[in-house]
mmCIF file of N, CA, C and O in Angstrom:
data_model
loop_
_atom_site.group_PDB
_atom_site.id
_atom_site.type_symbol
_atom_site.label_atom_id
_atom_site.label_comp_id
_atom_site.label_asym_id
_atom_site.label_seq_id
_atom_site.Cartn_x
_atom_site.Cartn_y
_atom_site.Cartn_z
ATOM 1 N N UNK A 1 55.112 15.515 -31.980
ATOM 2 C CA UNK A 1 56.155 15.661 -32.968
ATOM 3 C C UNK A 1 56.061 14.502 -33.958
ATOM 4 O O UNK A 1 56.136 13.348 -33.538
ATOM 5 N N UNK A 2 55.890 14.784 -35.347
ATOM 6 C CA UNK A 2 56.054 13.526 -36.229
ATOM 7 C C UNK A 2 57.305 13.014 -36.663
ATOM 8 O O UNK A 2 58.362 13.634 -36.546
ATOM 9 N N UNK A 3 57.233 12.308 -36.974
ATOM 10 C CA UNK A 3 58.641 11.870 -37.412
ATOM 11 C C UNK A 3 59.146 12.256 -39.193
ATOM 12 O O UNK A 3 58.518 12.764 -40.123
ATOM 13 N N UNK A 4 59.968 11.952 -39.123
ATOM 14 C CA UNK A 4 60.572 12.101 -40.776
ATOM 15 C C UNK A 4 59.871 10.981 -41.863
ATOM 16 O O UNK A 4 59.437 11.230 -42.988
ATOM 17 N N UNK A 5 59.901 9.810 -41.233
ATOM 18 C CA UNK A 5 59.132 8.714 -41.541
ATOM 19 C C UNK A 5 57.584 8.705 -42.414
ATOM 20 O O UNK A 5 57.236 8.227 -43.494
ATOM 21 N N UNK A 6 56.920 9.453 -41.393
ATOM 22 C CA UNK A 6 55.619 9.995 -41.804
ATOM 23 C C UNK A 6 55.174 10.748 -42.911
ATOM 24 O O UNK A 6 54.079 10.678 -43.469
ATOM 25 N N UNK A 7 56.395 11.670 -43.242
ATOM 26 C CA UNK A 7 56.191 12.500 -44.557
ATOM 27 C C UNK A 7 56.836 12.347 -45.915
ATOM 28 O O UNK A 7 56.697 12.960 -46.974
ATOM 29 N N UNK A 8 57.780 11.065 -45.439
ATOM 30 C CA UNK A 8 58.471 10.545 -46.157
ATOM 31 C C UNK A 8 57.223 10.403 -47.692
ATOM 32 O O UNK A 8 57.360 11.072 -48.716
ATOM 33 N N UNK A 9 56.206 9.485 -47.484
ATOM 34 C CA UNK A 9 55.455 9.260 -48.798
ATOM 35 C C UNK A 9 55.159 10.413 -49.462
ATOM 36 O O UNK A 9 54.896 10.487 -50.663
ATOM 37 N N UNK A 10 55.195 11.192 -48.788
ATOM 38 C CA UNK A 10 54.601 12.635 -49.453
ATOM 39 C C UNK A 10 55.524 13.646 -50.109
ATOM 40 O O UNK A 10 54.887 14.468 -50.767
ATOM 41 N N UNK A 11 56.532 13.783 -50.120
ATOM 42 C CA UNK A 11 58.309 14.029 -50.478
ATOM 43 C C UNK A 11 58.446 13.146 -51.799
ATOM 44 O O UNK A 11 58.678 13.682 -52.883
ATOM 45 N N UNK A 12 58.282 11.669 -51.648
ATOM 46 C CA UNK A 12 58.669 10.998 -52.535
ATOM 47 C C UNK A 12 57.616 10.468 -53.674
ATOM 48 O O UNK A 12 57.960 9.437 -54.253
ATOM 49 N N UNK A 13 56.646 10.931 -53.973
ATOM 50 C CA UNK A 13 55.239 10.274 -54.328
ATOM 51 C C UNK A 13 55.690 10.270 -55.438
ATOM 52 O O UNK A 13 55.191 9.305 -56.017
ATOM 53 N N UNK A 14 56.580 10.973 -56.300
ATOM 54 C CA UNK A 14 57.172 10.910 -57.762
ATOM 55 C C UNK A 14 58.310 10.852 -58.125
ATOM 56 O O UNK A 14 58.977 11.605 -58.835
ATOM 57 N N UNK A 15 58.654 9.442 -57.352
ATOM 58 C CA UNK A 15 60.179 9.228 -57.745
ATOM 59 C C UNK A 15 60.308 9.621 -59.205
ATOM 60 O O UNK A 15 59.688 9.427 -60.251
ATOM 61 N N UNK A 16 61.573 10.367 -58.736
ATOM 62 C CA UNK A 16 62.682 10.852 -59.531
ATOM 63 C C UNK A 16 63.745 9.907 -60.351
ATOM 64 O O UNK A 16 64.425 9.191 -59.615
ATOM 65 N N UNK A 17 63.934 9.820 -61.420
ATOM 66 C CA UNK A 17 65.247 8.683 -61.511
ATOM 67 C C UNK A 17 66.392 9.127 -61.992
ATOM 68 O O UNK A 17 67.233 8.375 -62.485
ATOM 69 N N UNK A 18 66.522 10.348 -61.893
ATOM 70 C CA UNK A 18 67.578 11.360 -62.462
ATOM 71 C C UNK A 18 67.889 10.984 -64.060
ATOM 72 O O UNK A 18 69.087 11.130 -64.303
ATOM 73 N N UNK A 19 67.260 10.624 -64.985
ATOM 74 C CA UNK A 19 67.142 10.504 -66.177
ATOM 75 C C UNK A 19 66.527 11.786 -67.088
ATOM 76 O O UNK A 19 65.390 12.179 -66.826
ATOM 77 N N UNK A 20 67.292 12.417 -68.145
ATOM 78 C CA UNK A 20 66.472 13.139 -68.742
ATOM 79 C C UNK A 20 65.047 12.941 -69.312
ATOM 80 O O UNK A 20 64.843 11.730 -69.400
ATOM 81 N N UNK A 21 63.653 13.882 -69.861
ATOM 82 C CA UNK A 21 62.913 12.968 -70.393
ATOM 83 C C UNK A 21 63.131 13.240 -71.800
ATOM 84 O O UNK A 21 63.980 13.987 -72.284
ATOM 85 N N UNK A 22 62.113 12.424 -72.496
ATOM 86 C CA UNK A 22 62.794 12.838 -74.016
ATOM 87 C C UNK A 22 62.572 14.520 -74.745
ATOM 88 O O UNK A 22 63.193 15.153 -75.600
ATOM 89 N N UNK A 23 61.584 14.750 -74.055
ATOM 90 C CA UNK A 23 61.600 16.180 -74.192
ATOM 91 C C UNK A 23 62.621 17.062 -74.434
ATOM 92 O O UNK A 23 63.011 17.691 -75.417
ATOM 93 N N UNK A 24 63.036 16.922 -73.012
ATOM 94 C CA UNK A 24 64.146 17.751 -72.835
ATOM 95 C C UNK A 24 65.355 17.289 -73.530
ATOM 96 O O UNK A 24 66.322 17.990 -73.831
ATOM 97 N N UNK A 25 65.150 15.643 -73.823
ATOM 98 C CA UNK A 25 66.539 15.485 -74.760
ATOM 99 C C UNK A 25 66.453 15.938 -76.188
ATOM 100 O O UNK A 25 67.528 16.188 -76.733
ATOM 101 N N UNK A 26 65.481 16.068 -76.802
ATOM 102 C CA UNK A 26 64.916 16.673 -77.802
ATOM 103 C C UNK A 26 65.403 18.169 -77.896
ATOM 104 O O UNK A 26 66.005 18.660 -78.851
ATOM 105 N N UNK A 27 65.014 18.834 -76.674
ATOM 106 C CA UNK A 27 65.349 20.322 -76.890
ATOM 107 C C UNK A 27 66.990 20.758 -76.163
ATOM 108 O O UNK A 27 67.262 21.883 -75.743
ATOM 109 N N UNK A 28 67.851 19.671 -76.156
ATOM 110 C CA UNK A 28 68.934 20.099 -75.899
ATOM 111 C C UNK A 28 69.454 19.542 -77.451
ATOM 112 O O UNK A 28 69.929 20.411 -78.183
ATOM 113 N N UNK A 29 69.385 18.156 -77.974
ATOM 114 C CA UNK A 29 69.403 18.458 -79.208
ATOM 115 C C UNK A 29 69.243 19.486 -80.696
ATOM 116 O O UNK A 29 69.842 19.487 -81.772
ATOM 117 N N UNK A 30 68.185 20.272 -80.152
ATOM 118 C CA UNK A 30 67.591 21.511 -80.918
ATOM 119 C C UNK A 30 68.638 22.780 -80.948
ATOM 120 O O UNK A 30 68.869 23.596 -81.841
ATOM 121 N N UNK A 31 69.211 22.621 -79.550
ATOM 122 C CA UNK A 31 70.367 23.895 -79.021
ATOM 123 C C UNK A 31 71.800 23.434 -79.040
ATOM 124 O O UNK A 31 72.623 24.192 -78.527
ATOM 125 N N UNK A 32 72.239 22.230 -79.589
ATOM 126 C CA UNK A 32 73.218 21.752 -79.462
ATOM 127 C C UNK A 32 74.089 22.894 -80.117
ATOM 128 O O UNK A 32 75.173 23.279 -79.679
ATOM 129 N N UNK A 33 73.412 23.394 -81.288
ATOM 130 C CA UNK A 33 74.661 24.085 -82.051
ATOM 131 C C UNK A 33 75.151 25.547 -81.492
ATOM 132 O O UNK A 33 76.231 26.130 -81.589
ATOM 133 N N UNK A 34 73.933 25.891 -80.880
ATOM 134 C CA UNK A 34 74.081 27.046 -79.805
ATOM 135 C C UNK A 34 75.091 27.012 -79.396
ATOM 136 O O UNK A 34 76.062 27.682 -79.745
ATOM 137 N N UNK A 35 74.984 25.826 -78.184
ATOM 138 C CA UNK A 35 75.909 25.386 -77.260
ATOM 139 C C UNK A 35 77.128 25.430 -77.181
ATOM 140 O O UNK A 35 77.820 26.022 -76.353
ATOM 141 N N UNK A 36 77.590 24.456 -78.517
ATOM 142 C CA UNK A 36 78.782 24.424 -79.225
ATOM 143 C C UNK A 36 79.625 25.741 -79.409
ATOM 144 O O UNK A 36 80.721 25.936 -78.883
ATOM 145 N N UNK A 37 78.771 26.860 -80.460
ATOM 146 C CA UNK A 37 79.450 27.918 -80.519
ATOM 147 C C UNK A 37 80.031 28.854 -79.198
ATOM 148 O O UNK A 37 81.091 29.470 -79.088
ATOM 149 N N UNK A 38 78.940 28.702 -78.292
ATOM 150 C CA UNK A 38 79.229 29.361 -77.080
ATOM 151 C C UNK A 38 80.533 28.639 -76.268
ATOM 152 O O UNK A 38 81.289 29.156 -75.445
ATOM 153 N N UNK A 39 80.518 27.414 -76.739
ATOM 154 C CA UNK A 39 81.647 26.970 -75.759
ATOM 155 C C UNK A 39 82.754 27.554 -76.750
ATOM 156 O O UNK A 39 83.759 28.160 -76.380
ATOM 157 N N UNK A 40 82.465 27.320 -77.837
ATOM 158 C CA UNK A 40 83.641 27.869 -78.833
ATOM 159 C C UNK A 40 84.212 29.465 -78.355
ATOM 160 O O UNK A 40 85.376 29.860 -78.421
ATOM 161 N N UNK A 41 83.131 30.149 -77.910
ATOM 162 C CA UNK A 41 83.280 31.387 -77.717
ATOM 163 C C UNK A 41 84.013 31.637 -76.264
ATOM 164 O O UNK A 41 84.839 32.511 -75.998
ATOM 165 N N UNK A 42 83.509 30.685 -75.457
ATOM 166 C CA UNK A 42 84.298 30.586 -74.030
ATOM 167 C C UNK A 42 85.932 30.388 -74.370
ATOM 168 O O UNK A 42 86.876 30.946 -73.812
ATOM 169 N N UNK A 43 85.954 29.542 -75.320
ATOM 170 C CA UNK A 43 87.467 28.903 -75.538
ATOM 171 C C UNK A 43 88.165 30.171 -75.853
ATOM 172 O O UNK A 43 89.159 30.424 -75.173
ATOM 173 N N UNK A 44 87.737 31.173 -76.953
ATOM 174 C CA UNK A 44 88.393 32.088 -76.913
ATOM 175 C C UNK A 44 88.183 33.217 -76.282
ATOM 176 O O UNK A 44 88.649 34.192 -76.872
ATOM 177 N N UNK A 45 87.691 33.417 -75.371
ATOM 178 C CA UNK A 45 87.869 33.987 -74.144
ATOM 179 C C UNK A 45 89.053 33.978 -73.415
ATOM 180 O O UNK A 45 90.051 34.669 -73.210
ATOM 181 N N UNK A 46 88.513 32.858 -73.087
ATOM 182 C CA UNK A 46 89.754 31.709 -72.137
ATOM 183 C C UNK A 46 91.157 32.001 -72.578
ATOM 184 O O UNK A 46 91.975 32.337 -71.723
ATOM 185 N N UNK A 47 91.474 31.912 -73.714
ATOM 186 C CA UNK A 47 92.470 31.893 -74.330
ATOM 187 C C UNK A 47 93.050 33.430 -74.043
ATOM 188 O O UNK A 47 93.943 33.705 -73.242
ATOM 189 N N UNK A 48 92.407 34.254 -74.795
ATOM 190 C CA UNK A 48 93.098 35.872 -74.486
ATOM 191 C C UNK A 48 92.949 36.097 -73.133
ATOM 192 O O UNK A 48 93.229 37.276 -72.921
ATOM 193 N N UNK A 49 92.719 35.670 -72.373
ATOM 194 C CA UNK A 49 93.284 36.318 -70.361
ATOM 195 C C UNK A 49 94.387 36.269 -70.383
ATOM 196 O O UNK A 49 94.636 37.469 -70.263
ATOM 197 N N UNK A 50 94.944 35.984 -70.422
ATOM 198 C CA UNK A 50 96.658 36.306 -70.252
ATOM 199 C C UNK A 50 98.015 36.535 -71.321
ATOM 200 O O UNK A 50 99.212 36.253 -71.363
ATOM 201 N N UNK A 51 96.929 37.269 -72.175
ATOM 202 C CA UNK A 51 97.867 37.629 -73.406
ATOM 203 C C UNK A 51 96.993 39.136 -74.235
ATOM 204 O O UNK A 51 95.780 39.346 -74.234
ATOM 205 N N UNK A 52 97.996 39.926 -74.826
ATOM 206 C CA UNK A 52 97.382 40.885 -75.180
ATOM 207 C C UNK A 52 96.838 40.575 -76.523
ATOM 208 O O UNK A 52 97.203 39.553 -77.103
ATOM 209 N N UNK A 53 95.985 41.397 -77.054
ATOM 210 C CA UNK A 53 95.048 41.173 -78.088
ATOM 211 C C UNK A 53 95.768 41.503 -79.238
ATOM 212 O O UNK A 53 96.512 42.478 -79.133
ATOM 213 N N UNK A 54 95.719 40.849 -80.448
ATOM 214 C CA UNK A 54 96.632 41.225 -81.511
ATOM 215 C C UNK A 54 95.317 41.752 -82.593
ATOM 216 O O UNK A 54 94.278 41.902 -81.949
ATOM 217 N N UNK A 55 95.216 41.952 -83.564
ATOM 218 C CA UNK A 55 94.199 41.655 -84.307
ATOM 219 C C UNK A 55 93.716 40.722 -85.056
ATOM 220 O O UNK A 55 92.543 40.926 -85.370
ATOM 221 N N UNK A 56 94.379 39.363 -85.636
ATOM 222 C CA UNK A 56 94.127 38.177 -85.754
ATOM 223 C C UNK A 56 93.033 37.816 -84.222
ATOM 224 O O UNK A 56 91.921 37.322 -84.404
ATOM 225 N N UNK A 57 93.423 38.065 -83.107
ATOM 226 C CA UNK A 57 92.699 37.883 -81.761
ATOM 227 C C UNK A 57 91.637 38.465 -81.941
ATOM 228 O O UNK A 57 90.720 37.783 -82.398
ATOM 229 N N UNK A 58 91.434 39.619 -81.710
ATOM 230 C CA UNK A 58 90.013 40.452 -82.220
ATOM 231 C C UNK A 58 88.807 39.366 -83.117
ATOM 232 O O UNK A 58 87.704 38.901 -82.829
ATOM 233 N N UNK A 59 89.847 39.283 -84.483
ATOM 234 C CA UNK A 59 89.001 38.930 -85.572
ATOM 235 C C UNK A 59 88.379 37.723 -85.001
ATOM 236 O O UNK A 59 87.189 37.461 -85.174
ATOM 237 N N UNK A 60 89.391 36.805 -84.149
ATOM 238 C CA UNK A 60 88.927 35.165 -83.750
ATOM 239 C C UNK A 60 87.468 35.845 -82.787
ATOM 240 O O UNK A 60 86.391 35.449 -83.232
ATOM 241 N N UNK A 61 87.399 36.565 -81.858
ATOM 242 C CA UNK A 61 86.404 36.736 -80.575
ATOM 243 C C UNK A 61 85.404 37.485 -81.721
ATOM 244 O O UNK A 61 84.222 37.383 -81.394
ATOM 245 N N UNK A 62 85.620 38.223 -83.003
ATOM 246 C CA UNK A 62 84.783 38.580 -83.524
ATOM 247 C C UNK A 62 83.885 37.476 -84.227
ATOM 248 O O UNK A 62 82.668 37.655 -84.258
ATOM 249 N N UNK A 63 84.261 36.715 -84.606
ATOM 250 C CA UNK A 63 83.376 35.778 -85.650
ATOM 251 C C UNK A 63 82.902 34.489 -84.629
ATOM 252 O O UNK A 63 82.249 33.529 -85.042
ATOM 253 N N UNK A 64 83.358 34.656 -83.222
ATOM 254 C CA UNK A 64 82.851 33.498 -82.266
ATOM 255 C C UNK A 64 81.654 34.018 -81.634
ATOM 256 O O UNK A 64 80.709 33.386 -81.161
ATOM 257 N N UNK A 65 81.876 35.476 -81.712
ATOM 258 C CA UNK A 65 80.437 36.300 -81.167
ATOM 259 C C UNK A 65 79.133 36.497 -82.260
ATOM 260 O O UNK A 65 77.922 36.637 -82.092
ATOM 261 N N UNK A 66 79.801 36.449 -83.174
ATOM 262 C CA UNK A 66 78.903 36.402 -84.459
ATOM 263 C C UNK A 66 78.060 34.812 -84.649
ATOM 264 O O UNK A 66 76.836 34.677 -84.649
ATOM 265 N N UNK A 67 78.982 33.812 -84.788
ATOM 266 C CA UNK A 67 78.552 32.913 -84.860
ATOM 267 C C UNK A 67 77.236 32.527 -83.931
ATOM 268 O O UNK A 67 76.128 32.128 -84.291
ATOM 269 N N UNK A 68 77.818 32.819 -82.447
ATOM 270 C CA UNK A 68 77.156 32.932 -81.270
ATOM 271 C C UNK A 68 75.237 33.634 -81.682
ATOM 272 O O UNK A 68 74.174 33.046 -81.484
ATOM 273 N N UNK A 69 75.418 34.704 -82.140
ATOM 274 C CA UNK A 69 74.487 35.324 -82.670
ATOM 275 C C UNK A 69 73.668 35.028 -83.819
ATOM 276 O O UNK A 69 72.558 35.504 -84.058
ATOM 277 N N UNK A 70 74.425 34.063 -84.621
ATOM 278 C CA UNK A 70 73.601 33.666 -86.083
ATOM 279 C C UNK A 70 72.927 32.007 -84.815
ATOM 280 O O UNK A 70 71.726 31.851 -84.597
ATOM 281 N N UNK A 71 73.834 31.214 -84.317
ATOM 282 C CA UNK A 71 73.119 30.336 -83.732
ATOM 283 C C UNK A 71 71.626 30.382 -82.814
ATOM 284 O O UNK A 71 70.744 29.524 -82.786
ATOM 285 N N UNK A 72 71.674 31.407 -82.247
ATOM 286 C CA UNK A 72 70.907 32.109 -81.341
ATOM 287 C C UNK A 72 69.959 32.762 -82.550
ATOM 288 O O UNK A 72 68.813 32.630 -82.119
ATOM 289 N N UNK A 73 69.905 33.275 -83.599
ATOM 290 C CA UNK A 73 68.766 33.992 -84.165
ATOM 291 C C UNK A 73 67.842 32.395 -85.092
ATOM 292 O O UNK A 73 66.658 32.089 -85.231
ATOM 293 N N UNK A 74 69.364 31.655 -85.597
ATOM 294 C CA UNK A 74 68.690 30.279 -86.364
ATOM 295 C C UNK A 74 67.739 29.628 -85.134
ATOM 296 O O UNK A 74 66.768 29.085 -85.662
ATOM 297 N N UNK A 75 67.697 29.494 -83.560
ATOM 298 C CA UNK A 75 67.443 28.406 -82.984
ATOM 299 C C UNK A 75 66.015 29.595 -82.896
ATOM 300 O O UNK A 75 64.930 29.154 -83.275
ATOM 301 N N UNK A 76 66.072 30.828 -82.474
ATOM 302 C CA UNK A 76 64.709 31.477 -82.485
ATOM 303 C C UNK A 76 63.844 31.626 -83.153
ATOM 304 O O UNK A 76 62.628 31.702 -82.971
ATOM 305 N N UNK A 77 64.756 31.697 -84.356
ATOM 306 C CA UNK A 77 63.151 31.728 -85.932
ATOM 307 C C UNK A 77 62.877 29.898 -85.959
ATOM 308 O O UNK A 77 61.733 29.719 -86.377
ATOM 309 N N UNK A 78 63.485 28.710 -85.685
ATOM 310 C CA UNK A 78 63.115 27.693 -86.072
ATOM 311 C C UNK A 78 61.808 27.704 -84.327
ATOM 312 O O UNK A 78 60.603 27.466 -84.408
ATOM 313 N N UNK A 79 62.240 27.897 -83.555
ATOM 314 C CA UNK A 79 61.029 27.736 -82.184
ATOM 315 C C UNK A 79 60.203 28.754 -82.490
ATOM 316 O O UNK A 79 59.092 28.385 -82.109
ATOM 317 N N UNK A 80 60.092 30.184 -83.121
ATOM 318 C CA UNK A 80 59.051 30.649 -83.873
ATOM 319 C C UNK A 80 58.244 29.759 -84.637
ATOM 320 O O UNK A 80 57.135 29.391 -84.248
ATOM 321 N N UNK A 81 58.851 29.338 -85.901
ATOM 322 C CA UNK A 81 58.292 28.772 -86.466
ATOM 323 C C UNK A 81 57.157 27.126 -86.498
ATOM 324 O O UNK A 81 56.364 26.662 -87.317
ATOM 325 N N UNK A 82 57.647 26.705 -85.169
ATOM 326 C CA UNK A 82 57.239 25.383 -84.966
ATOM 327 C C UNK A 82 55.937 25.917 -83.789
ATOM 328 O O UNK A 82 54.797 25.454 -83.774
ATOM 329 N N UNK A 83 56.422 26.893 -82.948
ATOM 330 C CA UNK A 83 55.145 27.506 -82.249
ATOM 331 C C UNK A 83 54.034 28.210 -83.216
ATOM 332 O O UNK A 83 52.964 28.553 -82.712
ATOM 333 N N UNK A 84 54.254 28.399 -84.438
ATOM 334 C CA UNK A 84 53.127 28.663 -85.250
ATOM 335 C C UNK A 84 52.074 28.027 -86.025
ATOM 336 O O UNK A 84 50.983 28.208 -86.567
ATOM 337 N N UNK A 85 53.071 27.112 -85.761
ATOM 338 C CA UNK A 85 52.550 25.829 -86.610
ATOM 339 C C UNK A 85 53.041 25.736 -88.045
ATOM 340 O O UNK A 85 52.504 24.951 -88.826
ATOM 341 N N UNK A 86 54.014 26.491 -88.396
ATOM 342 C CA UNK A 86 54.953 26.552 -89.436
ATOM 343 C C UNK A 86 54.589 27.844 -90.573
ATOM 344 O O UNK A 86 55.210 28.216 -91.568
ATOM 345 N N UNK A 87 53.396 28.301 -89.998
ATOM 346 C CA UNK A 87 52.770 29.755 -91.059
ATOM 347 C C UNK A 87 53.514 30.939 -90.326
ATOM 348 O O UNK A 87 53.415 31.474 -89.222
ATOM 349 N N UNK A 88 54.248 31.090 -91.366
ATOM 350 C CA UNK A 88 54.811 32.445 -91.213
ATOM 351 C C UNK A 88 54.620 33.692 -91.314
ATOM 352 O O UNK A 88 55.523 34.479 -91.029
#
């Protein structure tokens, strides 16, 4: 039977330091505005559960889903575009 000890180096050979790398801070930067809208869009979610929908309400979940959708098409044509090397 080996011990825990023994495999220990082999588990740990690439400490981790729980730090983002810049990569990824880069590409959460890139989606920030995504992000944003979607939380925007959660908020009004959130908000109409326990109240009925008026149409001012509608219009708000309408233009948070929209937004949602223009963020999401802007963040896809700009990662198109940079995976092409910028020729469109």
């Amino acid at each position: 039977m080996k011990s825990i000890a023994a495999l220990q180096a082999v588990v740990t050979a690439a400490p981790f330091d729980g730090e983002p790398s810049d990569a990824e801070l880069d590409a959460i930067e890139r989606e920030m505005p995504l992000i944003v809208a979607e939380l925007d869009l959660l908020d009004v979610e959130i908000w109409m559960l326990d109240r009925p929908a008026t149409v001012l309400d509608e219009r708000r979940i309408r233009r948070a889903r929209n937004r949602v959708l223009d963020e999401r098409r802007t963040l896809t044509n700009r990662v198109g575009v940079a995976q092409s090397g910028g020729a469109a």
